[in-house]
Amino acid sequence: MPLPVLLQLVSTCAIVTGSLCAILAYFRGSKSHQQSLNAQVFLNLTERHASLIAFRRLEADLRLNDHWGGDLETAVAIREYFDLLSHEFALVDLGILDQRVWQIWQPDIARIVNTQLVSEVWQRRTRHLHRTSPVFVAYIESQITHQRGAFADGHSGGTIKIAPLTA
C-alpha cells in the first residue's frame, strides 16, 4: 500500500476515533451535569421543606391526626406545605426535577396528605387556591385515599413495598 494512502487512512481513523471520543465525553459530561443539577435541586427543596417550621411543629406535636378546628395559623402552615409541593410538582412537570428524585418524596407525601388535619384543610381551605393548576389538584386528589387505613395516622399502606424473597 502506498505511503500517502496509508497516511490518509491513519488520519481518517484518527479523526473518526477522536470524534467518537468527543461525543462520548459530551454525553458523559451531560449525564454528570444532570445528576449534579438533580442533587442540587433535591438539597434546595429539602432545605425549603425543613424550613416550614409551623408545619414541622404540627407534625412533631402529632396534631396531623386531629380534626381541623378552623384556626388560621394551622391553615397557613398547611398551605405553605401545599405551596411547596406545587412548586416541586411544577419542576417535575417542566423536566427540571428528575422523576427519580420526585419519587423519593412520594411515600412521605402520601402519608402526610392522608392525615385527618391535612386532608381537611386541603378540602376546606387550600384546594381552591390551586385551581389554576388542575393537574396539581388532580395529583393531590389521587394521593388522598378518602379511606382511613389500618395505620393510626390514616396511611393506607399502599406505598409500603415488600422485598421479593431471594434464594
PDB file of C-alpha atoms in Angstrom:
ATOM      1  CA  MET A   1       0.000   0.000   0.000  1.00  0.00           C
ATOM      2  CA  PRO A   2       1.494   3.361  -0.958  1.00  0.00           C
ATOM      3  CA  LEU A   3       2.548   5.683   1.869  1.00  0.00           C
ATOM      4  CA  PRO A   4       0.153   8.588   1.006  1.00  0.00           C
ATOM      5  CA  VAL A   5      -2.848   6.225   1.059  1.00  0.00           C
ATOM      6  CA  LEU A   6      -1.683   4.721   4.361  1.00  0.00           C
ATOM      7  CA  LEU A   7      -1.272   8.201   5.908  1.00  0.00           C
ATOM      8  CA  GLN A   8      -4.724   9.208   4.703  1.00  0.00           C
ATOM      9  CA  LEU A   9      -6.218   6.029   6.176  1.00  0.00           C
ATOM     10  CA  VAL A  10      -4.453   6.604   9.512  1.00  0.00           C
ATOM     11  CA  SER A  11      -5.550  10.258   9.654  1.00  0.00           C
ATOM     12  CA  THR A  12      -9.157   9.324   8.797  1.00  0.00           C
ATOM     13  CA  CYS A  13      -9.159   6.689  11.558  1.00  0.00           C
ATOM     14  CA  ALA A  14      -7.731   9.248  14.000  1.00  0.00           C
ATOM     15  CA  ILE A  15     -10.442  11.776  13.094  1.00  0.00           C
ATOM     16  CA  VAL A  16     -13.228   9.209  13.468  1.00  0.00           C
ATOM     17  CA  THR A  17     -11.808   7.931  16.771  1.00  0.00           C
ATOM     18  CA  GLY A  18     -11.375  11.486  18.083  1.00  0.00           C
ATOM     19  CA  SER A  19     -14.925  12.389  17.078  1.00  0.00           C
ATOM     20  CA  LEU A  20     -16.330   9.308  18.827  1.00  0.00           C
ATOM     21  CA  CYS A  21     -14.348  10.117  21.976  1.00  0.00           C
ATOM     22  CA  ALA A  22     -15.642  13.713  21.898  1.00  0.00           C
ATOM     23  CA  ILE A  23     -19.246  12.514  21.527  1.00  0.00           C
ATOM     24  CA  LEU A  24     -18.806  10.038  24.386  1.00  0.00           C
ATOM     25  CA  ALA A  25     -17.256  12.733  26.589  1.00  0.00           C
ATOM     26  CA  TYR A  26     -20.146  15.085  25.791  1.00  0.00           C
ATOM     27  CA  PHE A  27     -22.780  12.523  26.815  1.00  0.00           C
ATOM     28  CA  ARG A  28     -20.904  11.561  29.982  1.00  0.00           C
ATOM     29  CA  GLY A  29     -20.492  15.227  30.898  1.00  0.00           C
ATOM     30  CA  SER A  30     -24.156  15.897  30.192  1.00  0.00           C
ATOM     31  CA  LYS A  31     -25.239  12.987  32.401  1.00  0.00           C
ATOM     32  CA  SER A  32     -22.910  14.109  35.176  1.00  0.00           C
ATOM     33  CA  HIS A  33     -24.220  17.664  34.904  1.00  0.00           C
ATOM     34  CA  GLN A  34     -27.850  16.433  35.103  1.00  0.00           C
ATOM     35  CA  GLN A  35     -27.083  14.321  38.175  1.00  0.00           C
ATOM     36  CA  SER A  36     -25.375  17.293  39.825  1.00  0.00           C
ATOM     37  CA  LEU A  37     -28.325  19.537  38.989  1.00  0.00           C
ATOM     38  CA  ASN A  38     -30.795  16.974  40.395  1.00  0.00           C
ATOM     39  CA  ALA A  39     -28.773  16.692  43.587  1.00  0.00           C
ATOM     40  CA  GLN A  40     -28.688  20.483  43.990  1.00  0.00           C
ATOM     41  CA  VAL A  41     -32.420  20.844  43.371  1.00  0.00           C
ATOM     42  CA  PHE A  42     -33.110  17.990  45.803  1.00  0.00           C
ATOM     43  CA  LEU A  43     -30.995  19.628  48.510  1.00  0.00           C
ATOM     44  CA  ASN A  44     -32.581  23.040  47.976  1.00  0.00           C
ATOM     45  CA  LEU A  45     -36.117  21.652  48.101  1.00  0.00           C
ATOM     46  CA  THR A  46     -35.310  19.538  51.152  1.00  0.00           C
ATOM     47  CA  GLU A  47     -33.981  22.672  52.851  1.00  0.00           C
ATOM     48  CA  ARG A  48     -37.171  24.559  51.929  1.00  0.00           C
ATOM     49  CA  HIS A  49     -39.245  21.710  53.337  1.00  0.00           C
ATOM     50  CA  ALA A  50     -37.279  21.739  56.576  1.00  0.00           C
ATOM     51  CA  SER A  51     -37.830  25.495  56.869  1.00  0.00           C
ATOM     52  CA  LEU A  52     -41.614  25.053  57.172  1.00  0.00           C
ATOM     53  CA  ILE A  53     -41.314  25.495  60.929  1.00  0.00           C
ATOM     54  CA  ALA A  54     -45.044  25.803  61.700  1.00  0.00           C
ATOM     55  CA  PHE A  55     -45.816  22.674  59.699  1.00  0.00           C
ATOM     56  CA  ARG A  56     -42.976  20.771  61.394  1.00  0.00           C
ATOM     57  CA  ARG A  57     -44.417  21.780  64.777  1.00  0.00           C
ATOM     58  CA  LEU A  58     -47.806  20.345  63.804  1.00  0.00           C
ATOM     59  CA  GLU A  59     -46.120  17.134  62.758  1.00  0.00           C
ATOM     60  CA  ALA A  60     -43.926  16.952  65.864  1.00  0.00           C
ATOM     61  CA  ASP A  61     -46.897  17.548  68.183  1.00  0.00           C
ATOM     62  CA  LEU A  62     -48.730  14.699  66.425  1.00  0.00           C
ATOM     63  CA  ARG A  63     -51.523  17.116  65.560  1.00  0.00           C
ATOM     64  CA  LEU A  64     -51.786  15.916  61.940  1.00  0.00           C
ATOM     65  CA  ASN A  65     -54.224  13.251  63.147  1.00  0.00           C
ATOM     66  CA  ASP A  66     -56.575  15.820  64.711  1.00  0.00           C
ATOM     67  CA  HIS A  67     -59.672  17.346  63.162  1.00  0.00           C
ATOM     68  CA  TRP A  68     -59.174  20.906  61.975  1.00  0.00           C
ATOM     69  CA  GLY A  69     -60.637  23.444  64.372  1.00  0.00           C
ATOM     70  CA  GLY A  70     -60.736  26.204  61.776  1.00  0.00           C
ATOM     71  CA  ASP A  71     -57.775  28.149  63.141  1.00  0.00           C
ATOM     72  CA  LEU A  72     -55.945  30.307  60.620  1.00  0.00           C
ATOM     73  CA  GLU A  73     -52.422  29.521  61.890  1.00  0.00           C
ATOM     74  CA  THR A  74     -52.829  25.822  61.136  1.00  0.00           C
ATOM     75  CA  ALA A  75     -54.367  26.566  57.740  1.00  0.00           C
ATOM     76  CA  VAL A  76     -51.420  28.801  56.815  1.00  0.00           C
ATOM     77  CA  ALA A  77     -48.878  26.183  57.882  1.00  0.00           C
ATOM     78  CA  ILE A  78     -50.568  23.518  55.774  1.00  0.00           C
ATOM     79  CA  ARG A  79     -50.980  25.912  52.847  1.00  0.00           C
ATOM     80  CA  GLU A  80     -47.214  26.528  52.898  1.00  0.00           C
ATOM     81  CA  TYR A  81     -46.707  22.778  52.665  1.00  0.00           C
ATOM     82  CA  PHE A  82     -49.030  22.505  49.655  1.00  0.00           C
ATOM     83  CA  ASP A  83     -47.397  25.548  48.018  1.00  0.00           C
ATOM     84  CA  LEU A  84     -44.021  23.819  48.276  1.00  0.00           C
ATOM     85  CA  LEU A  85     -45.499  20.626  46.839  1.00  0.00           C
ATOM     86  CA  SER A  86     -46.958  22.559  43.918  1.00  0.00           C
ATOM     87  CA  HIS A  87     -43.537  24.091  43.183  1.00  0.00           C
ATOM     88  CA  GLU A  88     -41.906  20.665  43.276  1.00  0.00           C
ATOM     89  CA  PHE A  89     -44.664  19.247  41.068  1.00  0.00           C
ATOM     90  CA  ALA A  90     -44.150  22.049  38.527  1.00  0.00           C
ATOM     91  CA  LEU A  91     -40.393  21.398  38.444  1.00  0.00           C
ATOM     92  CA  VAL A  92     -41.079  17.748  37.645  1.00  0.00           C
ATOM     93  CA  ASP A  93     -43.620  18.727  35.001  1.00  0.00           C
ATOM     94  CA  LEU A  94     -41.077  21.061  33.356  1.00  0.00           C
ATOM     95  CA  GLY A  95     -38.405  18.354  33.414  1.00  0.00           C
ATOM     96  CA  ILE A  96     -36.154  20.362  35.735  1.00  0.00           C
ATOM     97  CA  LEU A  97     -36.534  17.871  38.573  1.00  0.00           C
ATOM     98  CA  ASP A  98     -35.981  14.258  37.586  1.00  0.00           C
ATOM     99  CA  GLN A  99     -38.823  11.780  38.161  1.00  0.00           C
ATOM    100  CA  ARG A 100     -36.476   9.534  40.163  1.00  0.00           C
ATOM    101  CA  VAL A 101     -35.832  12.373  42.617  1.00  0.00           C
ATOM    102  CA  TRP A 102     -39.562  13.156  42.821  1.00  0.00           C
ATOM    103  CA  GLN A 103     -40.266   9.502  43.643  1.00  0.00           C
ATOM    104  CA  ILE A 104     -38.105   9.770  46.773  1.00  0.00           C
ATOM    105  CA  TRP A 105     -40.732  12.008  48.390  1.00  0.00           C
ATOM    106  CA  GLN A 106     -43.846  10.088  47.320  1.00  0.00           C
ATOM    107  CA  PRO A 107     -44.266   7.855  50.408  1.00  0.00           C
ATOM    108  CA  ASP A 108     -43.934  10.856  52.742  1.00  0.00           C
ATOM    109  CA  ILE A 109     -46.333  12.963  50.665  1.00  0.00           C
ATOM    110  CA  ALA A 110     -48.919  10.163  50.676  1.00  0.00           C
ATOM    111  CA  ARG A 111     -48.541   9.735  54.433  1.00  0.00           C
ATOM    112  CA  ILE A 112     -48.965  13.443  55.133  1.00  0.00           C
ATOM    113  CA  VAL A 113     -51.886  14.217  52.797  1.00  0.00           C
ATOM    114  CA  ASN A 114     -53.786  11.251  54.205  1.00  0.00           C
ATOM    115  CA  THR A 115     -53.736  12.576  57.748  1.00  0.00           C
ATOM    116  CA  GLN A 116     -57.010  13.954  59.082  1.00  0.00           C
ATOM    117  CA  LEU A 117     -55.823  17.541  59.578  1.00  0.00           C
ATOM    118  CA  VAL A 118     -54.032  17.955  56.248  1.00  0.00           C
ATOM    119  CA  SER A 119     -56.794  16.389  54.151  1.00  0.00           C
ATOM    120  CA  GLU A 120     -59.453  18.529  55.902  1.00  0.00           C
ATOM    121  CA  VAL A 121     -57.514  21.762  55.382  1.00  0.00           C
ATOM    122  CA  TRP A 122     -56.873  20.764  51.736  1.00  0.00           C
ATOM    123  CA  GLN A 123     -60.600  20.228  51.098  1.00  0.00           C
ATOM    124  CA  ARG A 124     -61.964  23.174  53.083  1.00  0.00           C
ATOM    125  CA  ARG A 125     -59.320  25.851  52.684  1.00  0.00           C
ATOM    126  CA  THR A 126     -56.405  25.142  50.313  1.00  0.00           C
ATOM    127  CA  ARG A 127     -57.735  23.189  47.319  1.00  0.00           C
ATOM    128  CA  HIS A 128     -59.422  26.201  45.731  1.00  0.00           C
ATOM    129  CA  LEU A 129     -56.179  28.207  45.953  1.00  0.00           C
ATOM    130  CA  HIS A 130     -54.586  25.780  43.474  1.00  0.00           C
ATOM    131  CA  ARG A 131     -57.465  25.813  40.977  1.00  0.00           C
ATOM    132  CA  THR A 132     -55.185  27.393  38.347  1.00  0.00           C
ATOM    133  CA  SER A 133     -53.250  24.137  38.298  1.00  0.00           C
ATOM    134  CA  PRO A 134     -55.842  21.407  37.755  1.00  0.00           C
ATOM    135  CA  VAL A 135     -53.091  18.850  37.125  1.00  0.00           C
ATOM    136  CA  PHE A 136     -51.645  19.508  40.594  1.00  0.00           C
ATOM    137  CA  VAL A 137     -55.109  19.339  42.183  1.00  0.00           C
ATOM    138  CA  ALA A 138     -55.715  16.010  40.430  1.00  0.00           C
ATOM    139  CA  TYR A 139     -52.333  14.755  41.685  1.00  0.00           C
ATOM    140  CA  ILE A 140     -53.153  15.641  45.315  1.00  0.00           C
ATOM    141  CA  GLU A 141     -56.659  14.186  44.980  1.00  0.00           C
ATOM    142  CA  SER A 142     -55.117  10.948  43.682  1.00  0.00           C
ATOM    143  CA  GLN A 143     -52.887  10.789  46.760  1.00  0.00           C
ATOM    144  CA  ILE A 144     -55.753  11.212  49.229  1.00  0.00           C
ATOM    145  CA  THR A 145     -57.359   7.818  49.691  1.00  0.00           C
ATOM    146  CA  HIS A 146     -60.532   9.132  51.421  1.00  0.00           C
ATOM    147  CA  GLN A 147     -60.478   5.961  53.472  1.00  0.00           C
ATOM    148  CA  ARG A 148     -58.623   5.639  56.676  1.00  0.00           C
ATOM    149  CA  GLY A 149     -56.347   2.628  56.559  1.00  0.00           C
ATOM    150  CA  ALA A 150     -55.109   0.303  59.225  1.00  0.00           C
ATOM    151  CA  PHE A 151     -52.475   2.753  60.435  1.00  0.00           C
ATOM    152  CA  ALA A 152     -53.152   5.285  63.172  1.00  0.00           C
ATOM    153  CA  ASP A 153     -52.079   8.236  61.019  1.00  0.00           C
ATOM    154  CA  GLY A 154     -54.501   7.327  58.241  1.00  0.00           C
ATOM    155  CA  HIS A 155     -51.832   5.983  55.942  1.00  0.00           C
ATOM    156  CA  SER A 156     -53.262   3.372  53.628  1.00  0.00           C
ATOM    157  CA  GLY A 157     -50.103   1.303  53.453  1.00  0.00           C
ATOM    158  CA  GLY A 158     -50.246   1.499  49.654  1.00  0.00           C
ATOM    159  CA  THR A 159     -46.704   2.756  49.373  1.00  0.00           C
ATOM    160  CA  ILE A 160     -45.182   0.045  51.521  1.00  0.00           C
ATOM    161  CA  LYS A 161     -43.057  -2.213  49.371  1.00  0.00           C
ATOM    162  CA  ILE A 162     -42.185  -5.758  50.346  1.00  0.00           C
ATOM    163  CA  ALA A 163     -38.893  -7.017  49.024  1.00  0.00           C
ATOM    164  CA  PRO A 164     -39.073 -10.214  46.984  1.00  0.00           C
ATOM    165  CA  LEU A 165     -37.633 -13.358  48.528  1.00  0.00           C
ATOM    166  CA  THR A 166     -34.134 -14.181  47.389  1.00  0.00           C
ATOM    167  CA  ALA A 167     -32.865 -17.690  47.024  1.00  0.00           C
TER     168      ALA A 167
END
